[in-house]
Amino acid sequence: METLEALRTRPLKPGFGAEILDVDLKTASPEEVDQVVDAFHRFGAILLRDQDLDPAGLKAFLGRFGALEGHTQKQFTLPDHPEIYILSNKVVDGKPIGAHNDGVGWHTDYSYKAEPVMCTMLYAVEVPDEGSDTLLADLCAAYDALPKDKRARLDGLKLHHSYEYFMTSRQFLRVDKLSPELKAENPDVIHPLIRTHPADGRKALWVSTGTVKEVVGMPNPEGLDLLEELVAFVTQERFVHAHKWRVGDILIWDNRCTLHTGTLYDDKKYTRLMHRMWVKGDRPF
């Protein structure tokens, strides 16, 4: 039986993430894709460049990571492919084809759900020549860097996540009021501040902005001040990787141990078109 060669990788930054080299997802064997999935669980984020996949190919690839998750804002999903969400500033026939500036601000995806998504994939179809970087913060490295007494104070704290709070207070795409349907689909949830990674037991300082309404048992503004302090800590340059996009890039990050944000670009000068997909996760512990 032929022995499968180990993947060639290089770190996205020292101690975090991996660019996977010499893998063409169009022709990769199931065994090679399994290696890619394994790398994702070990590295926190993976990058594959120069890919050329249609929507069916994207879904088949990401489906190897787990069951695909749907999207809350269904008006921006790809026709005939509701698992694929469009991020874009393009307008066709007077209507935006995707969400513009969605994802700007440090957060982890779907944290307002009882079972937040395990991972997020972005596939670059059109990218600006400058701007629109995606930043990833390594929450496990941030936790490890905390003084022991600080870890002890944070252990056991819980965060109150709210989709309603998020949508009515966010910087971009804000709404005045949620529809009854969206409110019913997205009830408030409580998650731990310190999250354990199910793959290997690593601890992550699982903070997020936007969705957190309060630190349970702590009055505001004290609780939100603590949250702001922790977000500032985990997003220091030493914990952050900045990804500069090229067409054909596939970037997948682990929402169980990272924080991320999009960045702005000159949307009058450039167009951007990205396909985003999610894989279902489990309840944080």
Short mmCIF file of C-alpha atoms in Angstrom, two decimals:
data_model
loop_
_atom_site.label_atom_id
_atom_site.label_comp_id
_atom_site.label_asym_id
_atom_site.label_seq_id
_atom_site.Cartn_x
_atom_site.Cartn_y
_atom_site.Cartn_z
CA MET A 1 0.00 0.00 0.00
CA GLU A 2 1.31 3.45 -0.93
CA THR A 3 2.41 5.57 2.04
CA LEU A 4 0.87 9.03 2.20
CA GLU A 5 3.47 11.78 2.41
CA ALA A 6 3.20 14.26 5.27
CA LEU A 7 1.81 17.68 4.43
CA ARG A 8 4.33 20.43 3.82
CA THR A 9 3.49 23.43 5.99
CA ARG A 10 4.93 26.68 7.23
CA PRO A 11 3.62 28.71 10.18
CA LEU A 12 1.41 31.75 9.64
CA LYS A 13 3.24 33.25 12.61
CA PRO A 14 5.58 31.66 15.15
CA GLY A 15 3.57 29.17 17.20
CA PHE A 16 0.27 29.73 15.40
CA GLY A 17 -1.43 28.64 12.19
CA ALA A 18 -0.11 26.87 9.12
CA GLU A 19 0.03 27.52 5.41
CA ILE A 20 -0.44 24.16 3.71
CA LEU A 21 1.76 23.88 0.64
CA ASP A 22 1.40 21.90 -2.59
CA VAL A 23 -2.21 20.78 -2.09
CA ASP A 24 -4.68 21.36 -4.94
CA LEU A 25 -8.12 20.74 -3.48
CA LYS A 26 -9.54 20.02 -6.94
CA THR A 27 -7.39 16.91 -7.26
CA ALA A 28 -6.57 16.06 -3.63
CA SER A 29 -7.34 12.53 -2.48
CA PRO A 30 -9.69 11.94 0.47
CA GLU A 31 -6.65 10.96 2.53
CA GLU A 32 -4.92 14.26 1.74
CA VAL A 33 -8.04 16.19 2.72
CA ASP A 34 -8.14 14.25 6.00
CA GLN A 35 -4.59 15.47 6.65
CA VAL A 36 -5.74 19.04 6.01
CA VAL A 37 -8.57 18.60 8.52
CA ASP A 38 -6.14 17.20 11.08
CA ALA A 39 -3.83 20.19 10.55
CA PHE A 40 -6.74 22.54 11.23
CA HIS A 41 -7.40 20.96 14.64
CA ARG A 42 -3.70 21.23 15.56
CA PHE A 43 -2.80 24.69 14.31
CA GLY A 44 -5.82 26.92 15.03
CA ALA A 45 -5.92 28.29 11.47
CA ILE A 46 -4.89 26.99 8.05
CA LEU A 47 -4.28 28.68 4.70
CA LEU A 48 -4.39 27.09 1.24
CA ARG A 49 -3.45 29.38 -1.65
CA ASP A 50 -4.12 29.31 -5.39
CA GLN A 51 -7.31 27.25 -5.11
CA ASP A 52 -10.03 27.21 -7.77
CA LEU A 53 -13.26 25.69 -6.45
CA ASP A 54 -16.85 26.17 -7.50
CA PRO A 55 -19.61 26.29 -4.84
CA ALA A 56 -20.17 22.54 -4.98
CA GLY A 57 -16.43 21.96 -4.53
CA LEU A 58 -16.27 24.34 -1.58
CA LYS A 59 -19.14 22.55 0.12
CA ALA A 60 -17.66 19.12 -0.52
CA PHE A 61 -14.30 20.22 0.91
CA LEU A 62 -15.62 21.93 4.03
CA GLY A 63 -18.10 19.12 4.58
CA ARG A 64 -15.10 16.94 5.48
CA PHE A 65 -14.67 19.09 8.59
CA GLY A 66 -18.23 18.43 9.80
CA ALA A 67 -21.85 19.35 9.17
CA LEU A 68 -22.26 22.72 7.46
CA GLU A 69 -24.05 25.50 9.38
CA GLY A 70 -26.65 27.82 7.90
CA HIS A 71 -26.65 31.60 8.13
CA THR A 72 -28.82 34.04 10.05
CA GLN A 73 -28.87 36.71 7.30
CA LYS A 74 -30.30 34.55 4.53
CA GLN A 75 -30.73 37.40 2.02
CA PHE A 76 -26.99 37.34 1.33
CA THR A 77 -26.55 33.62 0.68
CA LEU A 78 -25.57 32.30 -2.75
CA PRO A 79 -28.56 31.26 -4.90
CA ASP A 80 -28.99 27.47 -4.76
CA HIS A 81 -26.23 27.27 -2.13
CA PRO A 82 -27.67 28.54 1.19
CA GLU A 83 -24.58 27.33 3.08
CA ILE A 84 -22.45 29.96 1.29
CA TYR A 85 -22.70 33.55 2.54
CA ILE A 86 -21.52 36.42 0.33
CA LEU A 87 -19.32 39.22 1.66
CA SER A 88 -19.13 41.99 -0.93
CA ASN A 89 -19.59 45.66 -1.72
CA LYS A 90 -20.92 44.82 -5.20
CA VAL A 91 -24.33 46.13 -6.25
CA VAL A 92 -26.30 44.45 -9.07
CA ASP A 93 -29.52 46.03 -10.42
CA GLY A 94 -29.49 48.47 -7.55
CA LYS A 95 -29.25 45.79 -4.85
CA PRO A 96 -26.23 44.67 -2.81
CA ILE A 97 -25.32 41.06 -3.55
CA GLY A 98 -23.63 40.54 -0.18
CA ALA A 99 -22.98 41.92 3.26
CA HIS A 100 -20.56 44.86 3.23
CA ASN A 101 -18.22 45.46 6.19
CA ASP A 102 -19.73 42.48 8.00
CA GLY A 103 -17.22 41.09 10.47
CA VAL A 104 -15.42 44.34 11.30
CA GLY A 105 -14.72 44.32 15.05
CA TRP A 106 -13.05 41.61 17.13
CA HIS A 107 -15.36 38.63 17.62
CA THR A 108 -15.83 34.90 17.29
CA ASP A 109 -18.58 33.70 14.96
CA TYR A 110 -22.00 32.65 16.20
CA SER A 111 -21.04 33.07 19.87
CA TYR A 112 -24.65 34.09 20.47
CA LYS A 113 -25.72 30.50 19.74
CA ALA A 114 -25.87 27.65 22.27
CA GLU A 115 -23.50 25.72 19.99
CA PRO A 116 -21.27 28.26 18.20
CA VAL A 117 -19.69 27.28 14.90
CA MET A 118 -16.48 25.27 15.10
CA CYS A 119 -14.76 26.93 12.17
CA THR A 120 -15.14 29.66 9.58
CA MET A 121 -13.89 29.43 6.01
CA LEU A 122 -13.34 32.40 3.71
CA TYR A 123 -12.65 31.90 0.00
CA ALA A 124 -11.31 34.89 -1.94
CA VAL A 125 -13.02 35.47 -5.32
CA GLU A 126 -12.15 39.17 -5.77
CA VAL A 127 -9.89 41.15 -3.43
CA PRO A 128 -8.76 44.79 -3.22
CA ASP A 129 -5.15 45.63 -4.00
CA GLU A 130 -4.85 47.11 -0.51
CA GLY A 131 -6.78 46.84 2.74
CA SER A 132 -9.38 44.21 3.74
CA ASP A 133 -6.88 42.12 5.74
CA THR A 134 -8.33 39.53 8.12
CA LEU A 135 -6.74 39.54 11.57
CA LEU A 136 -6.64 36.43 13.78
CA ALA A 137 -5.82 36.49 17.50
CA ASP A 138 -4.48 33.34 19.19
CA LEU A 139 -6.59 33.01 22.36
CA CYS A 140 -4.64 30.01 23.68
CA ALA A 141 -1.35 31.90 23.56
CA ALA A 142 -3.08 34.83 25.26
CA TYR A 143 -4.39 32.58 28.04
CA ASP A 144 -0.96 31.03 28.54
CA ALA A 145 0.55 34.52 28.84
CA LEU A 146 -1.77 35.53 31.69
CA PRO A 147 -0.27 35.63 35.19
CA LYS A 148 -1.47 32.66 37.27
CA ASP A 149 -3.36 34.86 39.73
CA LYS A 150 -5.20 36.53 36.83
CA ARG A 151 -6.15 33.13 35.40
CA ALA A 152 -7.52 32.11 38.80
CA ARG A 153 -9.69 35.26 38.97
CA LEU A 154 -11.09 34.68 35.49
CA ASP A 155 -11.69 30.95 35.81
CA GLY A 156 -15.38 30.27 36.34
CA LEU A 157 -16.62 33.60 34.95
CA LYS A 158 -19.41 33.39 32.41
CA LEU A 159 -20.47 35.74 29.61
CA HIS A 160 -24.03 36.62 28.60
CA HIS A 161 -24.15 36.58 24.79
CA SER A 162 -27.09 38.18 22.99
CA TYR A 163 -27.88 38.32 19.27
CA GLU A 164 -30.44 41.05 19.90
CA TYR A 165 -27.85 43.16 21.73
CA PHE A 166 -25.35 42.53 18.94
CA MET A 167 -27.64 43.51 16.07
CA THR A 168 -29.03 46.65 17.74
CA SER A 169 -25.65 48.03 18.84
CA ARG A 170 -23.15 46.99 16.14
CA GLN A 171 -21.17 49.55 14.12
CA PHE A 172 -22.17 48.27 10.66
CA LEU A 173 -25.48 46.73 9.48
CA ARG A 174 -27.22 47.82 12.68
CA VAL A 175 -30.98 47.35 13.04
CA ASP A 176 -33.35 49.21 15.35
CA LYS A 177 -35.32 46.14 16.30
CA LEU A 178 -35.19 42.40 15.63
CA SER A 179 -38.07 40.69 13.91
CA PRO A 180 -40.00 38.30 16.17
CA GLU A 181 -38.75 35.40 14.03
CA LEU A 182 -35.07 36.31 14.42
CA LYS A 183 -35.53 36.92 18.13
CA ALA A 184 -37.14 33.50 18.58
CA GLU A 185 -34.40 31.81 16.52
CA ASN A 186 -31.61 33.45 18.55
CA PRO A 187 -32.33 33.42 22.30
CA ASP A 188 -29.66 34.72 24.69
CA VAL A 189 -27.04 32.21 25.87
CA ILE A 190 -24.42 31.92 28.62
CA HIS A 191 -20.89 30.72 27.79
CA PRO A 192 -17.68 30.37 29.85
CA LEU A 193 -15.00 33.04 29.57
CA ILE A 194 -12.26 30.39 29.71
CA ARG A 195 -12.99 27.75 27.06
CA THR A 196 -11.42 24.29 26.82
CA HIS A 197 -10.50 23.01 23.36
CA PRO A 198 -12.06 19.54 22.94
CA ALA A 199 -9.25 18.26 20.69
CA ASP A 200 -6.41 18.54 23.19
CA GLY A 201 -7.59 20.34 26.34
CA ARG A 202 -5.93 23.68 25.58
CA LYS A 203 -7.43 26.66 27.41
CA ALA A 204 -8.50 29.76 25.49
CA LEU A 205 -9.35 33.23 26.78
CA TRP A 206 -12.64 33.15 24.87
CA VAL A 207 -13.62 36.81 24.83
CA SER A 208 -15.64 38.51 22.13
CA THR A 209 -16.96 41.97 21.40
CA GLY A 210 -20.38 42.92 20.14
CA THR A 211 -22.35 39.91 21.31
CA VAL A 212 -21.53 40.10 25.03
CA LYS A 213 -24.17 41.95 27.01
CA GLU A 214 -22.64 41.40 30.44
CA VAL A 215 -20.30 39.34 32.58
CA VAL A 216 -22.67 37.22 34.65
CA GLY A 217 -22.79 38.36 38.27
CA MET A 218 -20.81 41.53 37.61
CA PRO A 219 -22.53 44.92 37.30
CA ASN A 220 -22.00 47.10 34.26
CA PRO A 221 -19.94 49.05 33.42
CA GLU A 222 -17.50 47.00 35.54
CA GLY A 223 -18.18 43.81 33.56
CA LEU A 224 -17.89 45.41 30.13
CA ASP A 225 -14.77 47.29 31.27
CA LEU A 226 -13.21 43.93 32.16
CA LEU A 227 -14.19 42.59 28.75
CA GLU A 228 -12.63 45.59 27.02
CA GLU A 229 -9.43 45.08 29.01
CA LEU A 230 -9.26 41.40 28.03
CA VAL A 231 -9.94 42.07 24.35
CA ALA A 232 -7.14 44.65 24.37
CA PHE A 233 -4.88 42.02 25.95
CA VAL A 234 -5.60 39.19 23.48
CA THR A 235 -5.34 41.47 20.44
CA GLN A 236 -1.80 42.65 21.18
CA GLU A 237 0.47 42.36 18.16
CA ARG A 238 2.33 39.40 19.70
CA PHE A 239 -0.84 37.29 19.54
CA VAL A 240 -2.16 38.46 16.14
CA HIS A 241 -1.65 37.24 12.58
CA ALA A 242 -2.65 39.60 9.74
CA HIS A 243 -3.69 37.78 6.58
CA LYS A 244 -3.24 39.68 3.32
CA TRP A 245 -5.59 38.25 0.74
CA ARG A 246 -4.90 36.92 -2.75
CA VAL A 247 -7.49 35.57 -5.18
CA GLY A 248 -7.83 31.82 -4.64
CA ASP A 249 -6.97 31.92 -0.94
CA ILE A 250 -8.88 29.64 1.41
CA LEU A 251 -8.43 30.60 5.06
CA ILE A 252 -10.05 28.48 7.78
CA TRP A 253 -9.85 29.40 11.44
CA ASP A 254 -10.90 27.63 14.62
CA ASN A 255 -13.51 29.71 16.45
CA ARG A 256 -12.89 27.69 19.62
CA CYS A 257 -9.47 29.27 20.10
CA THR A 258 -9.29 32.44 17.97
CA LEU A 259 -10.76 35.89 17.73
CA HIS A 260 -10.94 37.62 14.37
CA THR A 261 -11.85 40.86 12.67
CA GLY A 262 -12.13 42.14 9.15
CA THR A 263 -10.53 45.46 8.23
CA LEU A 264 -11.73 48.29 6.03
CA TYR A 265 -10.69 49.11 2.46
CA ASP A 266 -11.45 51.79 -0.12
CA ASP A 267 -14.83 50.51 -1.26
CA LYS A 268 -15.19 53.30 -3.82
CA LYS A 269 -11.98 52.26 -5.55
CA TYR A 270 -12.06 48.47 -5.15
CA THR A 271 -14.51 45.60 -5.24
CA ARG A 272 -14.38 42.64 -2.90
CA LEU A 273 -16.15 39.30 -3.18
CA MET A 274 -15.69 36.54 -0.64
CA HIS A 275 -17.54 33.30 0.04
CA ARG A 276 -17.96 32.43 3.71
CA MET A 277 -18.96 29.07 5.16
CA TRP A 278 -19.36 27.67 8.65
CA VAL A 279 -19.10 24.22 10.22
CA LYS A 280 -21.33 23.33 13.15
CA GLY A 281 -19.73 23.24 16.58
CA ASP A 282 -20.61 22.12 20.07
CA ARG A 283 -21.42 23.73 23.41
CA PRO A 284 -18.42 25.52 24.95
CA PHE A 285 -17.08 24.17 28.24
#
